[in-house]
Amino acid sequence: SQQGEEDPQALSIQEGENATMNCSYKTSINNLQWYRQNSGRGLVHLILIRSNEREKHSGRLRVTLDTSKKSSSLLITASRAADTASYFCATAVWGAQKLVFGQGTRLTINP
Amino acid sequence: DTAVSQTPKYLVTQMGNDKSIKCEQNLGHDTMYWYKQDSKKFLKIMFSYNNKELIINETVPNRFSPKSPDKAHLNLHINSLELGDSAVYFCASSQGQGHLQETQYFGPGTRLLVL
């Protein structure tokens, strides 16, 4: 199985609701990053949280990191149709010199 | 003023052909990457270069050969294309030497279809 695994694989909610996506990983990390990919486009960096941080905010995004449980969550508040995309977590494993991506959560916001 | 650009955007070719994908970044970054995204959206790193030097070479067939003429460019040449090479290939770049796994900036992708 992969280093980063997102849950759920797909999520469909109504506009205005909050969306929560989770990511679990297996080995010690330097940092964990969340990216968004709109259909047919490249990935766009959303937020980076370091291993010594527990929570980070950016606009309507809130990311938490629990290194004891090796898990992270991404919360998007007051969702908008434009938030429809796939969301990936990427773990920066110590000494690996690379990011390891999960398979993503496909988020659909219904108007 | 695109940050990371790739050409071509689409590539349809026959099995057995040789093709190249070009990538350029104007962010002044030192490290560049190639990723492959399969039909299930799984994104896997193939190569990374720091200042024209190969840093990461994952278990990629040697039909794939990256070339970095300077730190702003990282091209990917693929020999003897196979059906399984069909995927979206992304170029990315980041500051620093890559060992701190900094934020990466992705290009728009090249959609390769091998017939």
mmCIF file with all atom_site columns, C-alpha atoms in Angstrom:
data_model
loop_
_atom_site.group_PDB
_atom_site.id
_atom_site.type_symbol
_atom_site.label_atom_id
_atom_site.label_alt_id
_atom_site.label_comp_id
_atom_site.label_asym_id
_atom_site.label_entity_id
_atom_site.label_seq_id
_atom_site.pdbx_PDB_ins_code
_atom_site.Cartn_x
_atom_site.Cartn_y
_atom_site.Cartn_z
_atom_site.occupancy
_atom_site.B_iso_or_equiv
_atom_site.pdbx_formal_charge
_atom_site.auth_seq_id
_atom_site.auth_comp_id
_atom_site.auth_asym_id
_atom_site.auth_atom_id
_atom_site.pdbx_PDB_model_num
ATOM 1   C CA . SER A 1 1   ? 0.000   0.000  0.000   1.00 0.00 ? 1   SER A CA 1
ATOM 2   C CA . GLN A 1 2   ? 1.046   3.590  -0.509  1.00 0.00 ? 2   GLN A CA 1
ATOM 3   C CA . GLN A 1 3   ? 2.774   5.883  1.955   1.00 0.00 ? 3   GLN A CA 1
ATOM 4   C CA . GLY A 1 4   ? -0.076  8.381  1.742   1.00 0.00 ? 4   GLY A CA 1
ATOM 5   C CA . GLU A 1 5   ? -3.615  7.158  1.490   1.00 0.00 ? 5   GLU A CA 1
ATOM 6   C CA . GLU A 1 6   ? -6.558  9.504  1.269   1.00 0.00 ? 6   GLU A CA 1
ATOM 7   C CA . ASP A 1 7   ? -9.992  8.801  2.607   1.00 0.00 ? 7   ASP A CA 1
ATOM 8   C CA . PRO A 1 8   ? -12.622 8.934  1.252   1.00 0.00 ? 8   PRO A CA 1
ATOM 9   C CA . GLN A 1 9   ? -11.740 8.264  -2.375  1.00 0.00 ? 9   GLN A CA 1
ATOM 10  C CA . ALA A 1 10  ? -14.727 10.335 -3.454  1.00 0.00 ? 10  ALA A CA 1
ATOM 11  C CA . LEU A 1 11  ? -16.867 12.907 -1.663  1.00 0.00 ? 11  LEU A CA 1
ATOM 12  C CA . SER A 1 12  ? -19.948 14.715 -2.911  1.00 0.00 ? 12  SER A CA 1
ATOM 13  C CA . ILE A 1 13  ? -21.516 17.527 -0.891  1.00 0.00 ? 13  ILE A CA 1
ATOM 14  C CA . GLN A 1 14  ? -23.782 20.541 -1.319  1.00 0.00 ? 14  GLN A CA 1
ATOM 15  C CA . GLU A 1 15  ? -22.377 23.995 -1.853  1.00 0.00 ? 15  GLU A CA 1
ATOM 16  C CA . GLY A 1 16  ? -21.911 25.758 1.444   1.00 0.00 ? 16  GLY A CA 1
ATOM 17  C CA . GLU A 1 17  ? -21.218 22.590 3.416   1.00 0.00 ? 17  GLU A CA 1
ATOM 18  C CA . ASN A 1 18  ? -17.831 21.725 4.866   1.00 0.00 ? 18  ASN A CA 1
ATOM 19  C CA . ALA A 1 19  ? -15.669 19.046 3.284   1.00 0.00 ? 19  ALA A CA 1
ATOM 20  C CA . THR A 1 20  ? -13.217 16.931 5.251   1.00 0.00 ? 20  THR A CA 1
ATOM 21  C CA . MET A 1 21  ? -10.593 14.693 3.704   1.00 0.00 ? 21  MET A CA 1
ATOM 22  C CA . ASN A 1 22  ? -8.165  12.485 5.559   1.00 0.00 ? 22  ASN A CA 1
ATOM 23  C CA . CYS A 1 23  ? -4.704  11.209 4.819   1.00 0.00 ? 23  CYS A CA 1
ATOM 24  C CA . SER A 1 24  ? -2.835  8.418  6.566   1.00 0.00 ? 24  SER A CA 1
ATOM 25  C CA . TYR A 1 25  ? 0.815   7.562  6.164   1.00 0.00 ? 25  TYR A CA 1
ATOM 26  C CA . LYS A 1 26  ? 3.254   4.980  7.416   1.00 0.00 ? 26  LYS A CA 1
ATOM 27  C CA . THR A 1 27  ? 6.737   6.375  8.074   1.00 0.00 ? 27  THR A CA 1
ATOM 28  C CA . SER A 1 28  ? 8.208   9.414  9.820   1.00 0.00 ? 28  SER A CA 1
ATOM 29  C CA . ILE A 1 29  ? 7.874   12.595 7.848   1.00 0.00 ? 29  ILE A CA 1
ATOM 30  C CA . ASN A 1 30  ? 9.552   15.970 7.550   1.00 0.00 ? 30  ASN A CA 1
ATOM 31  C CA . ASN A 1 31  ? 6.366   17.626 6.359   1.00 0.00 ? 31  ASN A CA 1
ATOM 32  C CA . LEU A 1 32  ? 3.029   16.861 4.754   1.00 0.00 ? 32  LEU A CA 1
ATOM 33  C CA . GLN A 1 33  ? 1.574   18.847 1.887   1.00 0.00 ? 33  GLN A CA 1
ATOM 34  C CA . TRP A 1 34  ? -1.858  19.104 0.319   1.00 0.00 ? 34  TRP A CA 1
ATOM 35  C CA . TYR A 1 35  ? -2.351  19.755 -3.380  1.00 0.00 ? 35  TYR A CA 1
ATOM 36  C CA . ARG A 1 36  ? -5.403  20.353 -5.539  1.00 0.00 ? 36  ARG A CA 1
ATOM 37  C CA . GLN A 1 37  ? -5.824  19.129 -9.099  1.00 0.00 ? 37  GLN A CA 1
ATOM 38  C CA . ASN A 1 38  ? -8.608  20.463 -11.258 1.00 0.00 ? 38  ASN A CA 1
ATOM 39  C CA . SER A 1 39  ? -9.742  18.201 -14.078 1.00 0.00 ? 39  SER A CA 1
ATOM 40  C CA . GLY A 1 40  ? -7.192  18.141 -16.874 1.00 0.00 ? 40  GLY A CA 1
ATOM 41  C CA . ARG A 1 41  ? -4.760  20.434 -15.067 1.00 0.00 ? 41  ARG A CA 1
ATOM 42  C CA . GLY A 1 42  ? -1.573  20.215 -13.051 1.00 0.00 ? 42  GLY A CA 1
ATOM 43  C CA . LEU A 1 43  ? -1.373  20.059 -9.283  1.00 0.00 ? 43  LEU A CA 1
ATOM 44  C CA . VAL A 1 44  ? -1.496  23.265 -7.282  1.00 0.00 ? 44  VAL A CA 1
ATOM 45  C CA . HIS A 1 45  ? 0.058   23.497 -3.834  1.00 0.00 ? 45  HIS A CA 1
ATOM 46  C CA . LEU A 1 46  ? -2.417  24.407 -1.086  1.00 0.00 ? 46  LEU A CA 1
ATOM 47  C CA . ILE A 1 47  ? -0.662  24.131 2.233   1.00 0.00 ? 47  ILE A CA 1
ATOM 48  C CA . LEU A 1 48  ? 2.420   22.632 3.900   1.00 0.00 ? 48  LEU A CA 1
ATOM 49  C CA . ILE A 1 49  ? 2.441   21.524 7.520   1.00 0.00 ? 49  ILE A CA 1
ATOM 50  C CA . ARG A 1 50  ? 5.689   20.551 9.224   1.00 0.00 ? 50  ARG A CA 1
ATOM 51  C CA . SER A 1 51  ? 6.057   17.580 11.530  1.00 0.00 ? 51  SER A CA 1
ATOM 52  C CA . ASN A 1 52  ? 6.314   19.836 14.584  1.00 0.00 ? 52  ASN A CA 1
ATOM 53  C CA . GLU A 1 53  ? 3.081   21.668 13.748  1.00 0.00 ? 53  GLU A CA 1
ATOM 54  C CA . ARG A 1 54  ? -0.392  20.478 14.679  1.00 0.00 ? 54  ARG A CA 1
ATOM 55  C CA . GLU A 1 55  ? -2.676  22.821 12.790  1.00 0.00 ? 55  GLU A CA 1
ATOM 56  C CA . LYS A 1 56  ? -2.449  25.329 10.003  1.00 0.00 ? 56  LYS A CA 1
ATOM 57  C CA . HIS A 1 57  ? -4.950  27.638 8.337   1.00 0.00 ? 57  HIS A CA 1
ATOM 58  C CA . SER A 1 58  ? -5.078  29.274 4.939   1.00 0.00 ? 58  SER A CA 1
ATOM 59  C CA . GLY A 1 59  ? -8.261  31.095 4.043   1.00 0.00 ? 59  GLY A CA 1
ATOM 60  C CA . ARG A 1 60  ? -11.068 28.511 4.077   1.00 0.00 ? 60  ARG A CA 1
ATOM 61  C CA . LEU A 1 61  ? -8.591  25.662 4.485   1.00 0.00 ? 61  LEU A CA 1
ATOM 62  C CA . ARG A 1 62  ? -7.654  24.074 7.771   1.00 0.00 ? 62  ARG A CA 1
ATOM 63  C CA . VAL A 1 63  ? -5.091  21.304 7.987   1.00 0.00 ? 63  VAL A CA 1
ATOM 64  C CA . THR A 1 64  ? -4.324  19.223 11.040  1.00 0.00 ? 64  THR A CA 1
ATOM 65  C CA . LEU A 1 65  ? -1.482  16.812 11.591  1.00 0.00 ? 65  LEU A CA 1
ATOM 66  C CA . ASP A 1 66  ? -1.327  14.076 14.211  1.00 0.00 ? 66  ASP A CA 1
ATOM 67  C CA . THR A 1 67  ? 2.104   12.471 14.012  1.00 0.00 ? 67  THR A CA 1
ATOM 68  C CA . SER A 1 68  ? 1.250   9.959  16.753  1.00 0.00 ? 68  SER A CA 1
ATOM 69  C CA . LYS A 1 69  ? -1.550  8.604  14.564  1.00 0.00 ? 69  LYS A CA 1
ATOM 70  C CA . LYS A 1 70  ? 0.337   9.310  11.340  1.00 0.00 ? 70  LYS A CA 1
ATOM 71  C CA . SER A 1 71  ? -2.640  11.113 9.912   1.00 0.00 ? 71  SER A CA 1
ATOM 72  C CA . SER A 1 72  ? -3.673  14.485 8.562   1.00 0.00 ? 72  SER A CA 1
ATOM 73  C CA . SER A 1 73  ? -6.954  16.057 7.631   1.00 0.00 ? 73  SER A CA 1
ATOM 74  C CA . LEU A 1 74  ? -7.911  18.838 5.250   1.00 0.00 ? 74  LEU A CA 1
ATOM 75  C CA . LEU A 1 75  ? -11.063 20.791 6.011   1.00 0.00 ? 75  LEU A CA 1
ATOM 76  C CA . ILE A 1 76  ? -12.580 23.102 3.433   1.00 0.00 ? 76  ILE A CA 1
ATOM 77  C CA . THR A 1 77  ? -15.216 25.317 4.992   1.00 0.00 ? 77  THR A CA 1
ATOM 78  C CA . ALA A 1 78  ? -18.182 26.890 3.190   1.00 0.00 ? 78  ALA A CA 1
ATOM 79  C CA . SER A 1 79  ? -17.486 24.939 0.018   1.00 0.00 ? 79  SER A CA 1
ATOM 80  C CA . ARG A 1 80  ? -17.994 26.457 -3.420  1.00 0.00 ? 80  ARG A CA 1
ATOM 81  C CA . ALA A 1 81  ? -18.560 24.911 -6.828  1.00 0.00 ? 81  ALA A CA 1
ATOM 82  C CA . ALA A 1 82  ? -15.029 26.015 -7.744  1.00 0.00 ? 82  ALA A CA 1
ATOM 83  C CA . ASP A 1 83  ? -13.658 23.706 -5.035  1.00 0.00 ? 83  ASP A CA 1
ATOM 84  C CA . THR A 1 84  ? -14.623 20.715 -7.190  1.00 0.00 ? 84  THR A CA 1
ATOM 85  C CA . ALA A 1 85  ? -11.312 18.965 -7.806  1.00 0.00 ? 85  ALA A CA 1
ATOM 86  C CA . SER A 1 86  ? -9.123  16.094 -6.652  1.00 0.00 ? 86  SER A CA 1
ATOM 87  C CA . TYR A 1 87  ? -7.148  16.675 -3.476  1.00 0.00 ? 87  TYR A CA 1
ATOM 88  C CA . PHE A 1 88  ? -3.871  14.915 -2.813  1.00 0.00 ? 88  PHE A CA 1
ATOM 89  C CA . CYS A 1 89  ? -1.761  14.624 0.262   1.00 0.00 ? 89  CYS A CA 1
ATOM 90  C CA . ALA A 1 90  ? 1.974   14.266 -0.219  1.00 0.00 ? 90  ALA A CA 1
ATOM 91  C CA . THR A 1 91  ? 4.374   13.167 2.464   1.00 0.00 ? 91  THR A CA 1
ATOM 92  C CA . ALA A 1 92  ? 7.973   14.297 2.655   1.00 0.00 ? 92  ALA A CA 1
ATOM 93  C CA . VAL A 1 93  ? 9.657   11.264 4.144   1.00 0.00 ? 93  VAL A CA 1
ATOM 94  C CA . TRP A 1 94  ? 12.857  11.884 6.100   1.00 0.00 ? 94  TRP A CA 1
ATOM 95  C CA . GLY A 1 95  ? 15.900  11.245 3.933   1.00 0.00 ? 95  GLY A CA 1
ATOM 96  C CA . ALA A 1 96  ? 13.914  10.261 0.866   1.00 0.00 ? 96  ALA A CA 1
ATOM 97  C CA . GLN A 1 97  ? 14.457  13.485 -1.114  1.00 0.00 ? 97  GLN A CA 1
ATOM 98  C CA . LYS A 1 98  ? 11.024  13.201 -2.652  1.00 0.00 ? 98  LYS A CA 1
ATOM 99  C CA . LEU A 1 99  ? 7.338   13.647 -2.044  1.00 0.00 ? 99  LEU A CA 1
ATOM 100 C CA . VAL A 1 100 ? 5.150   10.558 -2.011  1.00 0.00 ? 100 VAL A CA 1
ATOM 101 C CA . PHE A 1 101 ? 1.614   11.213 -3.206  1.00 0.00 ? 101 PHE A CA 1
ATOM 102 C CA . GLY A 1 102 ? -1.566  9.367  -2.364  1.00 0.00 ? 102 GLY A CA 1
ATOM 103 C CA . GLN A 1 103 ? -4.278  8.595  -4.899  1.00 0.00 ? 103 GLN A CA 1
ATOM 104 C CA . GLY A 1 104 ? -6.352  11.572 -3.939  1.00 0.00 ? 104 GLY A CA 1
ATOM 105 C CA . THR A 1 105 ? -9.897  12.362 -2.886  1.00 0.00 ? 105 THR A CA 1
ATOM 106 C CA . ARG A 1 106 ? -12.224 13.414 -5.662  1.00 0.00 ? 106 ARG A CA 1
ATOM 107 C CA . LEU A 1 107 ? -14.423 16.200 -4.274  1.00 0.00 ? 107 LEU A CA 1
ATOM 108 C CA . THR A 1 108 ? -17.617 17.267 -6.022  1.00 0.00 ? 108 THR A CA 1
ATOM 109 C CA . ILE A 1 109 ? -19.497 20.339 -4.849  1.00 0.00 ? 109 ILE A CA 1
ATOM 110 C CA . ASN A 1 110 ? -23.115 20.328 -6.015  1.00 0.00 ? 110 ASN A CA 1
ATOM 111 C CA . PRO A 1 111 ? -24.734 23.733 -6.585  1.00 0.00 ? 111 PRO A CA 1
ATOM 112 C CA . ASP B 2 1   ? 4.529   34.306 -17.632 1.00 0.00 ? 1   ASP B CA 1
ATOM 113 C CA . THR B 2 2   ? 3.790   30.622 -17.033 1.00 0.00 ? 2   THR B CA 1
ATOM 114 C CA . ALA B 2 3   ? 5.881   29.302 -14.131 1.00 0.00 ? 3   ALA B CA 1
ATOM 115 C CA . VAL B 2 4   ? 6.333   25.693 -15.297 1.00 0.00 ? 4   VAL B CA 1
ATOM 116 C CA . SER B 2 5   ? 5.523   24.938 -18.904 1.00 0.00 ? 5   SER B CA 1
ATOM 117 C CA . GLN B 2 6   ? 5.486   21.679 -20.822 1.00 0.00 ? 6   GLN B CA 1
ATOM 118 C CA . THR B 2 7   ? 5.265   20.867 -24.504 1.00 0.00 ? 7   THR B CA 1
ATOM 119 C CA . PRO B 2 8   ? 3.433   19.280 -26.090 1.00 0.00 ? 8   PRO B CA 1
ATOM 120 C CA . LYS B 2 9   ? 0.179   19.250 -24.160 1.00 0.00 ? 9   LYS B CA 1
ATOM 121 C CA . TYR B 2 10  ? -1.094  16.222 -26.065 1.00 0.00 ? 10  TYR B CA 1
ATOM 122 C CA . LEU B 2 11  ? 0.913   13.487 -27.726 1.00 0.00 ? 11  LEU B CA 1
ATOM 123 C CA . VAL B 2 12  ? -0.645  10.627 -29.687 1.00 0.00 ? 12  VAL B CA 1
ATOM 124 C CA . THR B 2 13  ? 1.782   8.177  -31.212 1.00 0.00 ? 13  THR B CA 1
ATOM 125 C CA . GLN B 2 14  ? 2.248   4.610  -32.346 1.00 0.00 ? 14  GLN B CA 1
ATOM 126 C CA . MET B 2 15  ? 3.862   1.847  -30.359 1.00 0.00 ? 15  MET B CA 1
ATOM 127 C CA . GLY B 2 16  ? 7.587   1.602  -30.975 1.00 0.00 ? 16  GLY B CA 1
ATOM 128 C CA . ASN B 2 17  ? 8.080   5.300  -31.723 1.00 0.00 ? 17  ASN B CA 1
ATOM 129 C CA . ASP B 2 18  ? 10.488  7.594  -29.881 1.00 0.00 ? 18  ASP B CA 1
ATOM 130 C CA . LYS B 2 19  ? 9.163   10.852 -28.468 1.00 0.00 ? 19  LYS B CA 1
ATOM 131 C CA . SER B 2 20  ? 10.293  13.737 -26.264 1.00 0.00 ? 20  SER B CA 1
ATOM 132 C CA . ILE B 2 21  ? 8.514   15.984 -23.806 1.00 0.00 ? 21  ILE B CA 1
ATOM 133 C CA . LYS B 2 22  ? 10.035  19.330 -22.896 1.00 0.00 ? 22  LYS B CA 1
ATOM 134 C CA . CYS B 2 23  ? 9.769   21.219 -19.617 1.00 0.00 ? 23  CYS B CA 1
ATOM 135 C CA . GLU B 2 24  ? 10.895  24.694 -18.680 1.00 0.00 ? 24  GLU B CA 1
ATOM 136 C CA . GLN B 2 25  ? 10.567  26.655 -15.446 1.00 0.00 ? 25  GLN B CA 1
ATOM 137 C CA . ASN B 2 26  ? 11.123  30.379 -14.997 1.00 0.00 ? 26  ASN B CA 1
ATOM 138 C CA . LEU B 2 27  ? 10.980  30.356 -11.197 1.00 0.00 ? 27  LEU B CA 1
ATOM 139 C CA . GLY B 2 28  ? 14.726  30.169 -10.696 1.00 0.00 ? 28  GLY B CA 1
ATOM 140 C CA . HIS B 2 29  ? 14.338  26.835 -8.920  1.00 0.00 ? 29  HIS B CA 1
ATOM 141 C CA . ASP B 2 30  ? 17.250  24.442 -8.546  1.00 0.00 ? 30  ASP B CA 1
ATOM 142 C CA . THR B 2 31  ? 15.352  21.152 -8.577  1.00 0.00 ? 31  THR B CA 1
ATOM 143 C CA . MET B 2 32  ? 13.088  19.706 -11.264 1.00 0.00 ? 32  MET B CA 1
ATOM 144 C CA . TYR B 2 33  ? 11.035  16.522 -11.379 1.00 0.00 ? 33  TYR B CA 1
ATOM 145 C CA . TRP B 2 34  ? 9.161   14.231 -13.722 1.00 0.00 ? 34  TRP B CA 1
ATOM 146 C CA . TYR B 2 35  ? 6.042   12.423 -12.514 1.00 0.00 ? 35  TYR B CA 1
ATOM 147 C CA . LYS B 2 36  ? 3.752   9.909  -14.170 1.00 0.00 ? 36  LYS B CA 1
ATOM 148 C CA . GLN B 2 37  ? 0.030   9.939  -13.366 1.00 0.00 ? 37  GLN B CA 1
ATOM 149 C CA . ASP B 2 38  ? -1.810  6.808  -14.400 1.00 0.00 ? 38  ASP B CA 1
ATOM 150 C CA . SER B 2 39  ? -5.483  6.340  -15.220 1.00 0.00 ? 39  SER B CA 1
ATOM 151 C CA . LYS B 2 40  ? -6.298  5.856  -11.526 1.00 0.00 ? 40  LYS B CA 1
ATOM 152 C CA . LYS B 2 41  ? -4.792  9.283  -10.770 1.00 0.00 ? 41  LYS B CA 1
ATOM 153 C CA . PHE B 2 42  ? -1.891  7.761  -8.876  1.00 0.00 ? 42  PHE B CA 1
ATOM 154 C CA . LEU B 2 43  ? 1.051   10.157 -9.142  1.00 0.00 ? 43  LEU B CA 1
ATOM 155 C CA . LYS B 2 44  ? 4.497   8.592  -9.016  1.00 0.00 ? 44  LYS B CA 1
ATOM 156 C CA . ILE B 2 45  ? 7.869   10.292 -9.207  1.00 0.00 ? 45  ILE B CA 1
ATOM 157 C CA . MET B 2 46  ? 10.165  9.156  -11.996 1.00 0.00 ? 46  MET B CA 1
ATOM 158 C CA . PHE B 2 47  ? 13.217  11.426 -11.814 1.00 0.00 ? 47  PHE B CA 1
ATOM 159 C CA . SER B 2 48  ? 14.523  14.489 -10.081 1.00 0.00 ? 48  SER B CA 1
ATOM 160 C CA . TYR B 2 49  ? 17.434  16.740 -11.017 1.00 0.00 ? 49  TYR B CA 1
ATOM 161 C CA . ASN B 2 50  ? 19.213  19.354 -8.931  1.00 0.00 ? 50  ASN B CA 1
ATOM 162 C CA . ASN B 2 51  ? 21.324  21.860 -10.870 1.00 0.00 ? 51  ASN B CA 1
ATOM 163 C CA . LYS B 2 52  ? 21.496  19.497 -13.839 1.00 0.00 ? 52  LYS B CA 1
ATOM 164 C CA . GLU B 2 53  ? 22.535  16.535 -11.694 1.00 0.00 ? 53  GLU B CA 1
ATOM 165 C CA . LEU B 2 54  ? 20.388  13.420 -11.356 1.00 0.00 ? 54  LEU B CA 1
ATOM 166 C CA . ILE B 2 55  ? 19.175  13.008 -7.773  1.00 0.00 ? 55  ILE B CA 1
ATOM 167 C CA . ILE B 2 56  ? 16.378  10.479 -7.998  1.00 0.00 ? 56  ILE B CA 1
ATOM 168 C CA . ASN B 2 57  ? 15.936  7.719  -10.524 1.00 0.00 ? 57  ASN B CA 1
ATOM 169 C CA . GLU B 2 58  ? 13.062  5.532  -9.497  1.00 0.00 ? 58  GLU B CA 1
ATOM 170 C CA . THR B 2 59  ? 12.591  2.075  -10.979 1.00 0.00 ? 59  THR B CA 1
ATOM 171 C CA . VAL B 2 60  ? 11.811  3.439  -14.401 1.00 0.00 ? 60  VAL B CA 1
ATOM 172 C CA . PRO B 2 61  ? 12.601  1.458  -17.573 1.00 0.00 ? 61  PRO B CA 1
ATOM 173 C CA . ASN B 2 62  ? 15.779  2.675  -19.224 1.00 0.00 ? 62  ASN B CA 1
ATOM 174 C CA . ARG B 2 63  ? 13.682  3.524  -22.286 1.00 0.00 ? 63  ARG B CA 1
ATOM 175 C CA . PHE B 2 64  ? 13.027  6.747  -20.339 1.00 0.00 ? 64  PHE B CA 1
ATOM 176 C CA . SER B 2 65  ? 15.966  9.124  -20.376 1.00 0.00 ? 65  SER B CA 1
ATOM 177 C CA . PRO B 2 66  ? 15.800  12.562 -18.776 1.00 0.00 ? 66  PRO B CA 1
ATOM 178 C CA . LYS B 2 67  ? 18.101  15.322 -19.934 1.00 0.00 ? 67  LYS B CA 1
ATOM 179 C CA . SER B 2 68  ? 18.770  18.609 -18.196 1.00 0.00 ? 68  SER B CA 1
ATOM 180 C CA . PRO B 2 69  ? 20.663  21.040 -20.443 1.00 0.00 ? 69  PRO B CA 1
ATOM 181 C CA . ASP B 2 70  ? 20.490  23.710 -17.727 1.00 0.00 ? 70  ASP B CA 1
ATOM 182 C CA . LYS B 2 71  ? 18.735  24.084 -14.411 1.00 0.00 ? 71  LYS B CA 1
ATOM 183 C CA . ALA B 2 72  ? 15.698  25.708 -16.015 1.00 0.00 ? 72  ALA B CA 1
ATOM 184 C CA . HIS B 2 73  ? 15.015  22.796 -18.370 1.00 0.00 ? 73  HIS B CA 1
ATOM 185 C CA . LEU B 2 74  ? 14.341  19.112 -17.871 1.00 0.00 ? 74  LEU B CA 1
ATOM 186 C CA . ASN B 2 75  ? 13.328  17.108 -20.909 1.00 0.00 ? 75  ASN B CA 1
ATOM 187 C CA . LEU B 2 76  ? 12.092  13.537 -21.039 1.00 0.00 ? 76  LEU B CA 1
ATOM 188 C CA . HIS B 2 77  ? 12.896  11.282 -23.960 1.00 0.00 ? 77  HIS B CA 1
ATOM 189 C CA . ILE B 2 78  ? 11.085  7.986  -24.328 1.00 0.00 ? 78  ILE B CA 1
ATOM 190 C CA . ASN B 2 79  ? 12.328  5.267  -26.680 1.00 0.00 ? 79  ASN B CA 1
ATOM 191 C CA . SER B 2 80  ? 10.321  2.397  -28.114 1.00 0.00 ? 80  SER B CA 1
ATOM 192 C CA . LEU B 2 81  ? 7.004   3.533  -26.684 1.00 0.00 ? 81  LEU B CA 1
ATOM 193 C CA . GLU B 2 82  ? 4.713   0.874  -25.265 1.00 0.00 ? 82  GLU B CA 1
ATOM 194 C CA . LEU B 2 83  ? 0.976   0.832  -24.622 1.00 0.00 ? 83  LEU B CA 1
ATOM 195 C CA . GLY B 2 84  ? 1.608   0.982  -20.868 1.00 0.00 ? 84  GLY B CA 1
ATOM 196 C CA . ASP B 2 85  ? 3.398   4.289  -21.254 1.00 0.00 ? 85  ASP B CA 1
ATOM 197 C CA . SER B 2 86  ? 0.046   5.955  -21.890 1.00 0.00 ? 86  SER B CA 1
ATOM 198 C CA . ALA B 2 87  ? -0.444  8.372  -19.000 1.00 0.00 ? 87  ALA B CA 1
ATOM 199 C CA . VAL B 2 88  ? -0.194  12.016 -18.073 1.00 0.00 ? 88  VAL B CA 1
ATOM 200 C CA . TYR B 2 89  ? 3.367   13.177 -17.442 1.00 0.00 ? 89  TYR B CA 1
ATOM 201 C CA . PHE B 2 90  ? 3.929   16.127 -15.150 1.00 0.00 ? 90  PHE B CA 1
ATOM 202 C CA . CYS B 2 91  ? 7.007   18.231 -14.747 1.00 0.00 ? 91  CYS B CA 1
ATOM 203 C CA . ALA B 2 92  ? 7.518   20.078 -11.459 1.00 0.00 ? 92  ALA B CA 1
ATOM 204 C CA . SER B 2 93  ? 10.128  22.262 -9.816  1.00 0.00 ? 93  SER B CA 1
ATOM 205 C CA . SER B 2 94  ? 11.076  23.365 -6.323  1.00 0.00 ? 94  SER B CA 1
ATOM 206 C CA . GLN B 2 95  ? 13.591  25.621 -4.612  1.00 0.00 ? 95  GLN B CA 1
ATOM 207 C CA . GLY B 2 96  ? 16.613  24.266 -2.867  1.00 0.00 ? 96  GLY B CA 1
ATOM 208 C CA . GLN B 2 97  ? 18.252  20.925 -3.268  1.00 0.00 ? 97  GLN B CA 1
ATOM 209 C CA . GLY B 2 98  ? 15.158  18.804 -2.948  1.00 0.00 ? 98  GLY B CA 1
ATOM 210 C CA . HIS B 2 99  ? 16.276  17.048 0.233   1.00 0.00 ? 99  HIS B CA 1
ATOM 211 C CA . LEU B 2 100 ? 13.934  19.148 2.378   1.00 0.00 ? 100 LEU B CA 1
ATOM 212 C CA . GLN B 2 101 ? 11.015  18.308 0.130   1.00 0.00 ? 101 GLN B CA 1
ATOM 213 C CA . GLU B 2 102 ? 9.888   21.849 -0.381  1.00 0.00 ? 102 GLU B CA 1
ATOM 214 C CA . THR B 2 103 ? 6.705   22.953 -2.096  1.00 0.00 ? 103 THR B CA 1
ATOM 215 C CA . GLN B 2 104 ? 6.585   21.810 -5.692  1.00 0.00 ? 104 GLN B CA 1
ATOM 216 C CA . TYR B 2 105 ? 5.179   23.748 -8.637  1.00 0.00 ? 105 TYR B CA 1
ATOM 217 C CA . PHE B 2 106 ? 3.647   21.650 -11.364 1.00 0.00 ? 106 PHE B CA 1
ATOM 218 C CA . GLY B 2 107 ? 3.316   22.111 -15.081 1.00 0.00 ? 107 GLY B CA 1
ATOM 219 C CA . PRO B 2 108 ? -0.007  21.540 -16.879 1.00 0.00 ? 108 PRO B CA 1
ATOM 220 C CA . GLY B 2 109 ? 0.867   17.986 -17.904 1.00 0.00 ? 109 GLY B CA 1
ATOM 221 C CA . THR B 2 110 ? 1.449   16.155 -21.175 1.00 0.00 ? 110 THR B CA 1
ATOM 222 C CA . ARG B 2 111 ? -1.200  13.612 -22.076 1.00 0.00 ? 111 ARG B CA 1
ATOM 223 C CA . LEU B 2 112 ? 0.511   10.743 -23.871 1.00 0.00 ? 112 LEU B CA 1
ATOM 224 C CA . LEU B 2 113 ? -1.538  8.150  -25.700 1.00 0.00 ? 113 LEU B CA 1
ATOM 225 C CA . VAL B 2 114 ? 0.259   5.220  -27.290 1.00 0.00 ? 114 VAL B CA 1
ATOM 226 C CA . LEU B 2 115 ? -1.748  3.337  -29.908 1.00 0.00 ? 115 LEU B CA 1
#
